Amino acid sequence: MRKWLSKSGLNLAFVVIILCIIYVALFPDVISNLSVPVPDMEKIQTFKTMLISIVLEALPYILIGVFVSSLMQLFLSEQWIARFCPKNPVLGIIFACTLGIIFPVCECGMIPIVRRLMVMGMPLYIGIVFILVGPIVNPVVYASTYQAFRLQPEIVYSRMGLALVVGLIIGLVVYKFVSGNPLKSAQTARHSNANDASHGQSQNKFLSMMDHAAHEFFDMGKYLIIGSIITAAIQSFIPRELLIQLGQGELSSHLFMMAFAFILSICSTSDAFVASSFLQTFSVSSIISFLVFGPMVDFKSTLMLLSVFNKRFVIFLIVLTSVTVFILSIAFGQMMF
Amino acid sequence: MNHQRNEAVHYWIRAIILLIFLCFIVYLVKTGTLMYYIAPRMEIFIQLAAVGLFLLSVSQAYLAMQTARKRSVMCECQCIPPKSLKWNVGIYSLFIFPLLLGVLLPNTIMASNVASIKGMNLTPVRLDAELQKDVPTDEPEGMDSFDAEQEIPIEREPFPEYEHLEDFAEFGKKINELPYITVNDTGFMEYLTTFSLYADALTGKKVELTGFVYREPDMAANQFILSRLAVQCCSADATPYGIIVEDDDAATLQKDTWVQITGTIGKTNYNNLDVVKVDGKYIHPIDAPETPYVYPYVDNFNNLLD
């Protein structure tokens, strides 16, 4: 009896909390009457706007990511993955690049999907190429880049082309030199092993899918939110002009634009728009390095990568990507512009 | 028992966090303030996300009750991270933090503060010197022999077509025929681009524009920038665009005041750049418009004039 009481007491407490929330949601005036109007807080206000907008923008993508990932866990088998992934590394990389065209989600949605695919046996190098190239080589990003650079369509083609080349190089390097499994949690691995045994007989396939999705939502979400907080702080407290002064000069402009893409962490579907406002201050090739590097590696995605891979591998991947993009974009700039 | 109880608490907390996220989105949609954060074309995705959050929240609450009532219904796999209490409190408050900010601070329109951090753009498209040379001047070559003594003033095409910007030339010609150019929120950037591309040809045209007052520290007393923030997806990518306004009463206008101005197009030199300007005639303060931000226009420009 006491046990039962404590259990239902627990439920009751939470039901009350939920009712309160619903009440506030229906009558939001309760809160706006409470909150004190704050005048001299322009910067804090800006920070708030940035933070919420970044989180809100990522939310649909991360939800798609976790839902697709949980669906795949329930309905795709490891044999299927093994059958579909090409054995030849070059073919595998091309396969990974085309995945991006079919799955036009940005990096927030990509990472849970790739994690699931890799737990289910997709080779590491294919997953990596998918994470790097997918957010750039897809129709949505193509369209938005094209729109932002009406005057310089060569930037659009260079962005897509360079991303593919970088993906190819990194894919081959990972294929050749990385042995062992850099996947982080044994937890996710256990998930997939427990998969057939316990979910097979369960009539609650839907419930268990939702459970996995929620689990992944919170697992990825914490990294996403830390990343968003830092990004929002940079965007609202550090003037761009200050940063731009750091980045003049041929080589340093490339380094700067890459670092800038890293700390801004803008979604790949809208970064071209921001980049186009730098046409007057930066060389075309350094803008291309911004457009290629940003979606591959940035603050938000680094944190999310850390939820999938161990630290050593994430650092290795970032260094490798930075060096490759840096060298290629400079070489490309010398050749083309 | 203890373990189950813990698990139930986790499920409840998650259900609640998901629910708060959901309610926050509903609140933003209902009050029409979602566009302060997200571009309208993204709103449908946010609404779909709300449906996803609802499903997740309900399922977590259901699981919580199931777990508390009987044995765990789920698989043996550890869906609940076996971490310390402090760690869990930290993680969950991370999710609450943006929501708390969102609820406690009022929703405000970004304006001068954001513009000064991001840097004002006065020339939406800057033509390279090289590109400008390529413009075909309508200089007929065999003219001299034909009637050399008769001095025909060679008329330069007032709306030259620049590569990839052909739409703007046509649009420029069209608005040049209007007695009065009203710049709406839709297509704001396209109008501004046209003005700056064809500033010479459009000089003297009457225009009407709406925006907020923004000042750079080095501006003259009679100048300000009439500005709008252009948003692609979300507020984080907001980019300020504006046009210089010259008016004798400019100094009386506070920054961030929303104004509607009527004036004539002209040219001025600012920071060693030739830029388009508006000579103000009537300036009157207005309330902030319902859609404070402007969005890149992707349709056919001709529709802008309908």
mmCIF file of N, CA and C in Angstrom, chain A residues 6-7 10-11 14 17-18 21 25 28 31 35 38 42-54 56-57 59-60 63 144 147 150-151 153 190-191 198-199 207 210-211 213-215 217-218 221-222 225-226 229 235-236 238-240 270 273-274 277 280, chain B residues 5 11-12 14 16 18 23 25 27-28 36-38 45-46 49 55-56 59-60 62-63 68 74-75 77-79 91 94-95 97 101-108 113-114 117-118 123 125-126 163-165 230 232-237 239 256 296-298:
data_model
loop_
_atom_site.group_PDB
_atom_site.id
_atom_site.type_symbol
_atom_site.label_atom_id
_atom_site.label_comp_id
_atom_site.label_asym_id
_atom_site.label_seq_id
_atom_site.Cartn_x
_atom_site.Cartn_y
_atom_site.Cartn_z
ATOM 1 N N SER A 6 3.352 5.827 -2.817
ATOM 2 C CA SER A 6 4.504 6.618 -3.251
ATOM 3 C C SER A 6 4.561 6.662 -4.768
ATOM 4 N N LYS A 7 4.174 5.559 -5.397
ATOM 5 C CA LYS A 7 4.206 5.536 -6.858
ATOM 6 C C LYS A 7 3.172 6.499 -7.440
ATOM 7 N N LEU A 10 4.047 10.053 -6.884
ATOM 8 C CA LEU A 10 5.023 10.530 -7.870
ATOM 9 C C LEU A 10 4.321 10.960 -9.148
ATOM 10 N N ASN A 11 3.455 10.052 -9.637
ATOM 11 C CA ASN A 11 2.728 10.371 -10.859
ATOM 12 C C ASN A 11 1.891 11.619 -10.682
ATOM 13 N N PHE A 14 3.812 14.878 -10.925
ATOM 14 C CA PHE A 14 4.166 15.277 -12.284
ATOM 15 C C PHE A 14 2.948 15.683 -13.096
ATOM 16 N N ILE A 17 2.375 19.202 -12.283
ATOM 17 C CA ILE A 17 3.317 20.087 -12.987
ATOM 18 C C ILE A 17 2.862 20.287 -14.426
ATOM 19 N N ILE A 18 2.479 19.187 -15.064
ATOM 20 C CA ILE A 18 2.055 19.274 -16.466
ATOM 21 C C ILE A 18 0.815 20.146 -16.606
ATOM 22 N N ILE A 21 1.800 23.700 -16.519
ATOM 23 C CA ILE A 21 2.404 24.157 -17.769
ATOM 24 C C ILE A 21 1.332 24.434 -18.810
ATOM 25 N N ALA A 25 0.480 27.846 -20.706
ATOM 26 C CA ALA A 25 0.499 27.919 -22.167
ATOM 27 C C ALA A 25 -0.809 28.490 -22.690
ATOM 28 N N PRO A 28 -0.854 32.809 -21.346
ATOM 29 C CA PRO A 28 0.538 33.235 -21.194
ATOM 30 C C PRO A 28 0.672 34.573 -20.468
ATOM 31 N N ILE A 31 2.571 34.872 -17.138
ATOM 32 C CA ILE A 31 4.021 35.044 -17.069
ATOM 33 C C ILE A 31 4.453 36.430 -17.496
ATOM 34 N N SER A 35 7.037 38.868 -15.523
ATOM 35 C CA SER A 35 8.382 39.255 -15.948
ATOM 36 C C SER A 35 8.537 40.768 -15.946
ATOM 37 N N VAL A 38 12.881 44.732 -18.944
ATOM 38 C CA VAL A 38 14.285 45.089 -18.731
ATOM 39 C C VAL A 38 14.750 46.028 -19.828
ATOM 40 N N GLU A 42 20.119 45.506 -24.169
ATOM 41 C CA GLU A 42 20.085 45.215 -25.602
ATOM 42 C C GLU A 42 20.873 43.970 -25.968
ATOM 43 N N LYS A 43 22.065 43.873 -25.401
ATOM 44 C CA LYS A 43 22.936 42.754 -25.795
ATOM 45 C C LYS A 43 22.369 41.428 -25.334
ATOM 46 N N ILE A 44 21.828 41.440 -24.114
ATOM 47 C CA ILE A 44 21.229 40.207 -23.595
ATOM 48 C C ILE A 44 20.042 39.809 -24.466
ATOM 49 N N GLN A 45 19.280 40.838 -24.865
ATOM 50 C CA GLN A 45 18.139 40.593 -25.743
ATOM 51 C C GLN A 45 18.596 39.969 -27.048
ATOM 52 N N THR A 46 19.658 40.533 -27.614
ATOM 53 C CA THR A 46 20.171 39.998 -28.867
ATOM 54 C C THR A 46 20.602 38.547 -28.671
ATOM 55 N N PHE A 47 21.279 38.320 -27.548
ATOM 56 C CA PHE A 47 21.728 36.962 -27.244
ATOM 57 C C PHE A 47 20.542 36.003 -27.175
ATOM 58 N N LYS A 48 19.511 36.469 -26.511
ATOM 59 C CA LYS A 48 18.320 35.629 -26.383
ATOM 60 C C LYS A 48 17.730 35.318 -27.760
ATOM 61 N N THR A 49 17.593 36.367 -28.576
ATOM 62 C CA THR A 49 17.021 36.159 -29.906
ATOM 63 C C THR A 49 17.854 35.174 -30.713
ATOM 64 N N MET A 50 19.176 35.369 -30.673
ATOM 65 C CA MET A 50 20.069 34.478 -31.431
ATOM 66 C C MET A 50 19.937 33.040 -30.938
ATOM 67 N N LEU A 51 20.006 32.884 -29.622
ATOM 68 C CA LEU A 51 19.994 31.537 -29.057
ATOM 69 C C LEU A 51 18.710 30.799 -29.434
ATOM 70 N N ILE A 52 17.587 31.475 -29.218
ATOM 71 C CA ILE A 52 16.325 30.796 -29.496
ATOM 72 C C ILE A 52 16.191 30.504 -30.981
ATOM 73 N N SER A 53 16.646 31.439 -31.803
ATOM 74 C CA SER A 53 16.494 31.182 -33.232
ATOM 75 C C SER A 53 17.389 30.035 -33.678
ATOM 76 N N ILE A 54 18.577 29.934 -33.112
ATOM 77 C CA ILE A 54 19.457 28.823 -33.506
ATOM 78 C C ILE A 54 18.861 27.493 -33.051
ATOM 79 N N LEU A 56 15.688 26.845 -32.359
ATOM 80 C CA LEU A 56 14.462 26.556 -33.105
ATOM 81 C C LEU A 56 14.767 26.079 -34.509
ATOM 82 N N GLU A 57 15.788 26.673 -35.126
ATOM 83 C CA GLU A 57 16.079 26.280 -36.492
ATOM 84 C C GLU A 57 16.606 24.848 -36.549
ATOM 85 N N LEU A 59 15.923 22.507 -34.394
ATOM 86 C CA LEU A 59 14.959 21.556 -33.825
ATOM 87 C C LEU A 59 14.315 20.615 -34.855
ATOM 88 N N PRO A 60 13.743 21.149 -35.951
ATOM 89 C CA PRO A 60 13.132 20.212 -36.912
ATOM 90 C C PRO A 60 14.136 19.215 -37.459
ATOM 91 N N LEU A 63 15.030 16.568 -34.928
ATOM 92 C CA LEU A 63 13.903 15.640 -34.758
ATOM 93 C C LEU A 63 13.816 14.673 -35.933
ATOM 94 N N SER A 144 20.210 27.595 -52.244
ATOM 95 C CA SER A 144 20.405 28.803 -51.445
ATOM 96 C C SER A 144 21.741 29.458 -51.768
ATOM 97 N N GLN A 147 21.338 31.360 -54.975
ATOM 98 C CA GLN A 147 20.596 32.597 -54.782
ATOM 99 C C GLN A 147 21.469 33.685 -54.155
ATOM 100 N N ARG A 150 24.244 35.202 -56.971
ATOM 101 C CA ARG A 150 23.746 35.405 -58.328
ATOM 102 C C ARG A 150 24.837 35.865 -59.285
ATOM 103 N N LEU A 151 25.655 36.769 -58.760
ATOM 104 C CA LEU A 151 26.644 37.401 -59.622
ATOM 105 C C LEU A 151 27.834 36.502 -59.898
ATOM 106 N N PRO A 153 28.221 32.788 -60.144
ATOM 107 C CA PRO A 153 27.808 31.376 -60.092
ATOM 108 C C PRO A 153 29.006 30.442 -59.966
ATOM 109 N N ARG A 190 25.062 -1.632 -27.626
ATOM 110 C CA ARG A 190 24.186 -2.563 -26.924
ATOM 111 C C ARG A 190 22.746 -2.432 -27.426
ATOM 112 N N HIS A 191 22.390 -1.181 -27.699
ATOM 113 C CA HIS A 191 21.074 -0.954 -28.265
ATOM 114 C C HIS A 191 20.806 -1.878 -29.428
ATOM 115 N N SER A 198 14.662 -8.263 -28.038
ATOM 116 C CA SER A 198 13.581 -7.786 -27.190
ATOM 117 C C SER A 198 12.486 -7.046 -27.953
ATOM 118 N N HIS A 199 12.883 -6.374 -29.060
ATOM 119 C CA HIS A 199 11.841 -5.618 -29.743
ATOM 120 C C HIS A 199 11.012 -6.501 -30.643
ATOM 121 N N LEU A 207 6.051 2.399 -29.481
ATOM 122 C CA LEU A 207 6.508 2.976 -28.209
ATOM 123 C C LEU A 207 8.016 2.906 -28.090
ATOM 124 N N MET A 210 9.632 5.482 -30.169
ATOM 125 C CA MET A 210 9.549 6.800 -29.546
ATOM 126 C C MET A 210 10.553 6.924 -28.408
ATOM 127 N N ASP A 211 10.720 5.824 -27.685
ATOM 128 C CA ASP A 211 11.651 5.850 -26.567
ATOM 129 C C ASP A 211 13.074 6.096 -27.045
ATOM 130 N N ALA A 213 13.901 7.468 -29.858
ATOM 131 C CA ALA A 213 13.984 8.808 -30.441
ATOM 132 C C ALA A 213 14.171 9.847 -29.339
ATOM 133 N N ALA A 214 13.405 9.694 -28.250
ATOM 134 C CA ALA A 214 13.527 10.658 -27.154
ATOM 135 C C ALA A 214 14.906 10.571 -26.523
ATOM 136 N N HIS A 215 15.376 9.353 -26.378
ATOM 137 C CA HIS A 215 16.705 9.162 -25.802
ATOM 138 C C HIS A 215 17.749 9.888 -26.638
ATOM 139 N N PHE A 217 17.232 12.253 -28.772
ATOM 140 C CA PHE A 217 16.967 13.694 -28.777
ATOM 141 C C PHE A 217 17.702 14.369 -27.622
ATOM 142 N N PHE A 218 17.631 13.760 -26.454
ATOM 143 C CA PHE A 218 18.296 14.376 -25.307
ATOM 144 C C PHE A 218 19.805 14.188 -25.373
ATOM 145 N N GLY A 221 20.782 16.552 -28.152
ATOM 146 C CA GLY A 221 20.313 17.897 -27.834
ATOM 147 C C GLY A 221 21.225 18.634 -26.885
ATOM 148 N N LYS A 222 21.815 17.916 -25.925
ATOM 149 C CA LYS A 222 22.653 18.633 -24.967
ATOM 150 C C LYS A 222 23.859 19.258 -25.665
ATOM 151 N N ILE A 225 22.688 22.249 -27.687
ATOM 152 C CA ILE A 225 22.368 23.455 -26.921
ATOM 153 C C ILE A 225 23.631 24.142 -26.412
ATOM 154 N N ILE A 226 24.603 23.354 -25.965
ATOM 155 C CA ILE A 226 25.868 23.989 -25.560
ATOM 156 C C ILE A 226 26.457 24.740 -26.753
ATOM 157 N N ILE A 229 24.536 27.926 -27.428
ATOM 158 C CA ILE A 229 24.761 28.996 -26.454
ATOM 159 C C ILE A 229 26.058 29.729 -26.789
ATOM 160 N N GLN A 235 27.951 35.532 -31.589
ATOM 161 C CA GLN A 235 27.219 36.345 -32.566
ATOM 162 C C GLN A 235 26.688 37.634 -31.973
ATOM 163 N N SER A 236 26.441 37.649 -30.652
ATOM 164 C CA SER A 236 25.826 38.861 -30.125
ATOM 165 C C SER A 236 26.776 39.732 -29.313
ATOM 166 N N ILE A 238 30.488 39.842 -29.998
ATOM 167 C CA ILE A 238 31.728 40.213 -30.686
ATOM 168 C C ILE A 238 31.407 40.836 -32.043
ATOM 169 N N PRO A 239 31.751 42.124 -32.211
ATOM 170 C CA PRO A 239 31.460 42.775 -33.492
ATOM 171 C C PRO A 239 32.244 42.142 -34.632
ATOM 172 N N ARG A 240 31.593 42.001 -35.772
ATOM 173 C CA ARG A 240 32.243 41.404 -36.941
ATOM 174 C C ARG A 240 33.471 42.186 -37.374
ATOM 175 N N SER A 270 21.886 28.299 -44.866
ATOM 176 C CA SER A 270 21.814 29.754 -44.884
ATOM 177 C C SER A 270 23.177 30.433 -44.814
ATOM 178 N N PHE A 273 24.346 33.040 -47.621
ATOM 179 C CA PHE A 273 23.783 34.367 -47.508
ATOM 180 C C PHE A 273 24.690 35.276 -46.664
ATOM 181 N N VAL A 274 25.163 34.731 -45.561
ATOM 182 C CA VAL A 274 26.077 35.480 -44.708
ATOM 183 C C VAL A 274 27.406 35.692 -45.432
ATOM 184 N N SER A 277 27.875 38.590 -47.870
ATOM 185 C CA SER A 277 28.109 39.953 -47.399
ATOM 186 C C SER A 277 29.598 40.213 -47.184
ATOM 187 N N GLN A 280 32.886 41.936 -50.359
ATOM 188 C CA GLN A 280 33.621 43.190 -50.495
ATOM 189 C C GLN A 280 34.901 43.198 -49.691
ATOM 190 N N ARG B 5 11.957 3.627 -9.957
ATOM 191 C CA ARG B 5 11.469 4.938 -9.571
ATOM 192 C C ARG B 5 12.291 6.030 -10.265
ATOM 193 N N TYR B 11 11.739 9.745 -17.075
ATOM 194 C CA TYR B 11 10.723 9.831 -18.123
ATOM 195 C C TYR B 11 9.837 11.052 -17.919
ATOM 196 N N TRP B 12 9.468 11.283 -16.668
ATOM 197 C CA TRP B 12 8.606 12.442 -16.397
ATOM 198 C C TRP B 12 9.315 13.745 -16.750
ATOM 199 N N ARG B 14 11.678 14.259 -18.819
ATOM 200 C CA ARG B 14 11.779 14.411 -20.275
ATOM 201 C C ARG B 14 10.443 14.806 -20.884
ATOM 202 N N ILE B 16 8.186 16.462 -19.546
ATOM 203 C CA ILE B 16 7.900 17.862 -19.229
ATOM 204 C C ILE B 16 8.741 18.807 -20.071
ATOM 205 N N LEU B 18 10.000 18.260 -23.005
ATOM 206 C CA LEU B 18 9.461 18.230 -24.367
ATOM 207 C C LEU B 18 8.174 19.036 -24.451
ATOM 208 N N CYS B 23 5.001 23.832 -25.914
ATOM 209 C CA CYS B 23 4.157 24.968 -25.535
ATOM 210 C C CYS B 23 4.800 26.281 -25.953
ATOM 211 N N ILE B 25 6.669 26.795 -28.541
ATOM 212 C CA ILE B 25 6.436 26.975 -29.979
ATOM 213 C C ILE B 25 4.995 27.419 -30.229
ATOM 214 N N TYR B 27 3.070 28.984 -28.225
ATOM 215 C CA TYR B 27 2.972 30.363 -27.750
ATOM 216 C C TYR B 27 3.510 31.347 -28.792
ATOM 217 N N LEU B 28 4.669 31.017 -29.380
ATOM 218 C CA LEU B 28 5.253 31.902 -30.393
ATOM 219 C C LEU B 28 4.349 32.001 -31.616
ATOM 220 N N TYR B 36 10.057 36.505 -35.258
ATOM 221 C CA TYR B 36 11.203 37.195 -34.677
ATOM 222 C C TYR B 36 12.427 36.282 -34.649
ATOM 223 N N TYR B 37 12.174 34.998 -34.793
ATOM 224 C CA TYR B 37 13.263 34.036 -34.679
ATOM 225 C C TYR B 37 13.525 33.266 -35.966
ATOM 226 N N ILE B 38 12.453 33.007 -36.710
ATOM 227 C CA ILE B 38 12.553 32.101 -37.851
ATOM 228 C C ILE B 38 11.876 32.741 -39.053
ATOM 229 N N PHE B 45 8.180 23.957 -40.918
ATOM 230 C CA PHE B 45 9.043 22.945 -40.310
ATOM 231 C C PHE B 45 8.955 22.988 -38.790
ATOM 232 N N ILE B 46 8.860 24.206 -38.265
ATOM 233 C CA ILE B 46 8.759 24.350 -36.814
ATOM 234 C C ILE B 46 7.441 23.735 -36.343
ATOM 235 N N ALA B 49 7.801 20.166 -36.302
ATOM 236 C CA ALA B 49 8.620 19.803 -35.146
ATOM 237 C C ALA B 49 7.751 19.758 -33.896
ATOM 238 N N LEU B 55 4.348 14.019 -29.889
ATOM 239 C CA LEU B 55 4.392 12.557 -29.867
ATOM 240 C C LEU B 55 5.417 12.056 -28.855
ATOM 241 N N LEU B 56 6.595 12.682 -28.882
ATOM 242 C CA LEU B 56 7.648 12.256 -27.960
ATOM 243 C C LEU B 56 7.215 12.469 -26.517
ATOM 244 N N SER B 59 4.568 10.001 -25.393
ATOM 245 C CA SER B 59 5.102 8.646 -25.215
ATOM 246 C C SER B 59 5.964 8.565 -23.962
ATOM 247 N N GLN B 60 6.705 9.641 -23.663
ATOM 248 C CA GLN B 60 7.530 9.617 -22.455
ATOM 249 C C GLN B 60 6.655 9.594 -21.202
ATOM 250 N N TYR B 62 3.660 8.381 -20.977
ATOM 251 C CA TYR B 62 3.059 7.052 -20.912
ATOM 252 C C TYR B 62 4.054 6.043 -20.341
ATOM 253 N N LEU B 63 5.279 6.125 -20.845
ATOM 254 C CA LEU B 63 6.312 5.218 -20.353
ATOM 255 C C LEU B 63 6.573 5.438 -18.870
ATOM 256 N N ALA B 68 6.413 3.220 -13.572
ATOM 257 C CA ALA B 68 6.123 3.350 -12.154
ATOM 258 C C ALA B 68 5.147 2.267 -11.706
ATOM 259 N N MET B 74 10.289 -1.652 -21.303
ATOM 260 C CA MET B 74 11.210 -1.501 -22.423
ATOM 261 C C MET B 74 12.256 -2.606 -22.432
ATOM 262 N N CYS B 75 13.062 -2.546 -23.436
ATOM 263 C CA CYS B 75 14.121 -3.521 -23.585
ATOM 264 C C CYS B 75 15.142 -3.348 -22.465
ATOM 265 N N CYS B 77 18.089 -2.549 -22.765
ATOM 266 C CA CYS B 77 19.113 -1.546 -23.053
ATOM 267 C C CYS B 77 18.898 -0.311 -22.203
ATOM 268 N N GLN B 78 19.995 0.329 -21.883
ATOM 269 C CA GLN B 78 19.953 1.458 -20.959
ATOM 270 C C GLN B 78 19.581 2.724 -21.709
ATOM 271 N N CYS B 79 18.301 3.029 -21.696
ATOM 272 C CA CYS B 79 17.916 4.267 -22.351
ATOM 273 C C CYS B 79 18.141 5.445 -21.430
ATOM 274 N N ILE B 91 22.335 18.443 -17.101
ATOM 275 C CA ILE B 91 21.899 18.206 -18.479
ATOM 276 C C ILE B 91 20.488 18.738 -18.696
ATOM 277 N N LEU B 94 20.197 22.420 -18.861
ATOM 278 C CA LEU B 94 20.656 22.939 -20.151
ATOM 279 C C LEU B 94 19.482 23.145 -21.103
ATOM 280 N N PHE B 95 18.584 22.159 -21.100
ATOM 281 C CA PHE B 95 17.436 22.246 -21.999
ATOM 282 C C PHE B 95 16.458 23.327 -21.553
ATOM 283 N N PHE B 97 17.307 26.097 -20.004
ATOM 284 C CA PHE B 97 17.885 27.434 -20.076
ATOM 285 C C PHE B 97 17.360 28.308 -21.228
ATOM 286 N N LEU B 101 14.981 31.705 -20.785
ATOM 287 C CA LEU B 101 15.283 33.000 -21.399
ATOM 288 C C LEU B 101 14.112 33.444 -22.262
ATOM 289 N N GLY B 102 13.602 32.489 -23.030
ATOM 290 C CA GLY B 102 12.531 32.802 -23.957
ATOM 291 C C GLY B 102 11.282 33.292 -23.248
ATOM 292 N N VAL B 103 11.007 32.735 -22.105
ATOM 293 C CA VAL B 103 9.774 33.095 -21.415
ATOM 294 C C VAL B 103 9.957 34.357 -20.573
ATOM 295 N N LEU B 104 11.131 34.482 -19.947
ATOM 296 C CA LEU B 104 11.308 35.592 -19.011
ATOM 297 C C LEU B 104 11.624 36.915 -19.692
ATOM 298 N N LEU B 105 12.362 36.879 -20.790
ATOM 299 C CA LEU B 105 12.659 38.135 -21.477
ATOM 300 C C LEU B 105 11.617 38.366 -22.557
ATOM 301 N N PRO B 106 11.239 39.621 -22.753
ATOM 302 C CA PRO B 106 10.228 39.889 -23.784
ATOM 303 C C PRO B 106 10.773 39.599 -25.184
ATOM 304 N N ASN B 107 9.893 39.249 -26.105
ATOM 305 C CA ASN B 107 10.305 39.086 -27.499
ATOM 306 C C ASN B 107 10.523 40.452 -28.103
ATOM 307 N N THR B 108 11.712 40.709 -28.604
ATOM 308 C CA THR B 108 11.961 42.030 -29.175
ATOM 309 C C THR B 108 12.428 41.899 -30.609
ATOM 310 N N ASN B 113 21.326 47.373 -32.670
ATOM 311 C CA ASN B 113 22.364 46.631 -31.969
ATOM 312 C C ASN B 113 22.919 45.504 -32.829
ATOM 313 N N VAL B 114 22.012 44.777 -33.471
ATOM 314 C CA VAL B 114 22.436 43.690 -34.346
ATOM 315 C C VAL B 114 23.138 44.243 -35.584
ATOM 316 N N ILE B 117 26.665 45.098 -34.769
ATOM 317 C CA ILE B 117 27.528 43.937 -34.553
ATOM 318 C C ILE B 117 27.862 43.268 -35.881
ATOM 319 N N LYS B 118 26.875 43.185 -36.752
ATOM 320 C CA LYS B 118 27.087 42.449 -37.995
ATOM 321 C C LYS B 118 27.672 43.304 -39.113
ATOM 322 N N THR B 123 25.729 48.574 -50.058
ATOM 323 C CA THR B 123 25.676 48.187 -51.465
ATOM 324 C C THR B 123 25.403 46.699 -51.541
ATOM 325 N N VAL B 125 24.817 44.676 -53.960
ATOM 326 C CA VAL B 125 25.668 44.017 -54.939
ATOM 327 C C VAL B 125 26.729 45.005 -55.330
ATOM 328 N N ARG B 126 27.954 44.627 -55.226
ATOM 329 C CA ARG B 126 29.015 45.535 -55.618
ATOM 330 C C ARG B 126 29.616 45.005 -56.898
ATOM 331 N N GLU B 163 25.999 41.060 -66.293
ATOM 332 C CA GLU B 163 25.908 39.611 -66.364
ATOM 333 C C GLU B 163 25.266 39.064 -65.095
ATOM 334 N N HIS B 164 24.402 38.136 -65.211
ATOM 335 C CA HIS B 164 23.669 37.480 -64.116
ATOM 336 C C HIS B 164 22.684 38.408 -63.415
ATOM 337 N N LEU B 165 22.622 39.670 -63.842
ATOM 338 C CA LEU B 165 21.718 40.588 -63.159
ATOM 339 C C LEU B 165 20.717 41.184 -64.138
ATOM 340 N N ALA B 230 17.750 41.668 -43.145
ATOM 341 C CA ALA B 230 17.304 40.624 -44.058
ATOM 342 C C ALA B 230 17.616 39.277 -43.437
ATOM 343 N N GLN B 232 17.456 35.032 -43.813
ATOM 344 C CA GLN B 232 17.331 33.914 -44.745
ATOM 345 C C GLN B 232 16.569 32.753 -44.109
ATOM 346 N N CYS B 233 17.104 32.225 -43.012
ATOM 347 C CA CYS B 233 16.428 31.121 -42.323
ATOM 348 C C CYS B 233 16.036 31.521 -40.912
ATOM 349 N N CYS B 234 17.028 31.956 -40.141
ATOM 350 C CA CYS B 234 16.734 32.312 -38.756
ATOM 351 C C CYS B 234 17.478 33.593 -38.398
ATOM 352 N N SER B 235 17.157 34.134 -37.244
ATOM 353 C CA SER B 235 17.721 35.418 -36.852
ATOM 354 C C SER B 235 19.239 35.401 -36.778
ATOM 355 N N ALA B 236 19.820 34.224 -36.603
ATOM 356 C CA ALA B 236 21.272 34.161 -36.505
ATOM 357 C C ALA B 236 21.936 34.557 -37.819
ATOM 358 N N ASP B 237 21.222 34.425 -38.927
ATOM 359 C CA ASP B 237 21.850 34.831 -40.181
ATOM 360 C C ASP B 237 21.342 36.191 -40.668
ATOM 361 N N THR B 239 21.154 39.827 -41.766
ATOM 362 C CA THR B 239 22.163 40.702 -42.337
ATOM 363 C C THR B 239 21.531 42.065 -42.573
ATOM 364 N N ASP B 256 16.845 53.428 -33.903
ATOM 365 C CA ASP B 256 15.828 52.382 -33.753
ATOM 366 C C ASP B 256 14.392 52.876 -33.882
ATOM 367 N N PRO B 296 14.797 37.575 -48.769
ATOM 368 C CA PRO B 296 15.187 37.606 -50.177
ATOM 369 C C PRO B 296 14.006 37.153 -51.044
ATOM 370 N N TYR B 297 13.827 37.836 -52.153
ATOM 371 C CA TYR B 297 12.681 37.556 -53.018
ATOM 372 C C TYR B 297 13.122 36.608 -54.115
ATOM 373 N N VAL B 298 12.422 35.489 -54.252
ATOM 374 C CA VAL B 298 12.882 34.500 -55.225
ATOM 375 C C VAL B 298 12.007 34.430 -56.473
#
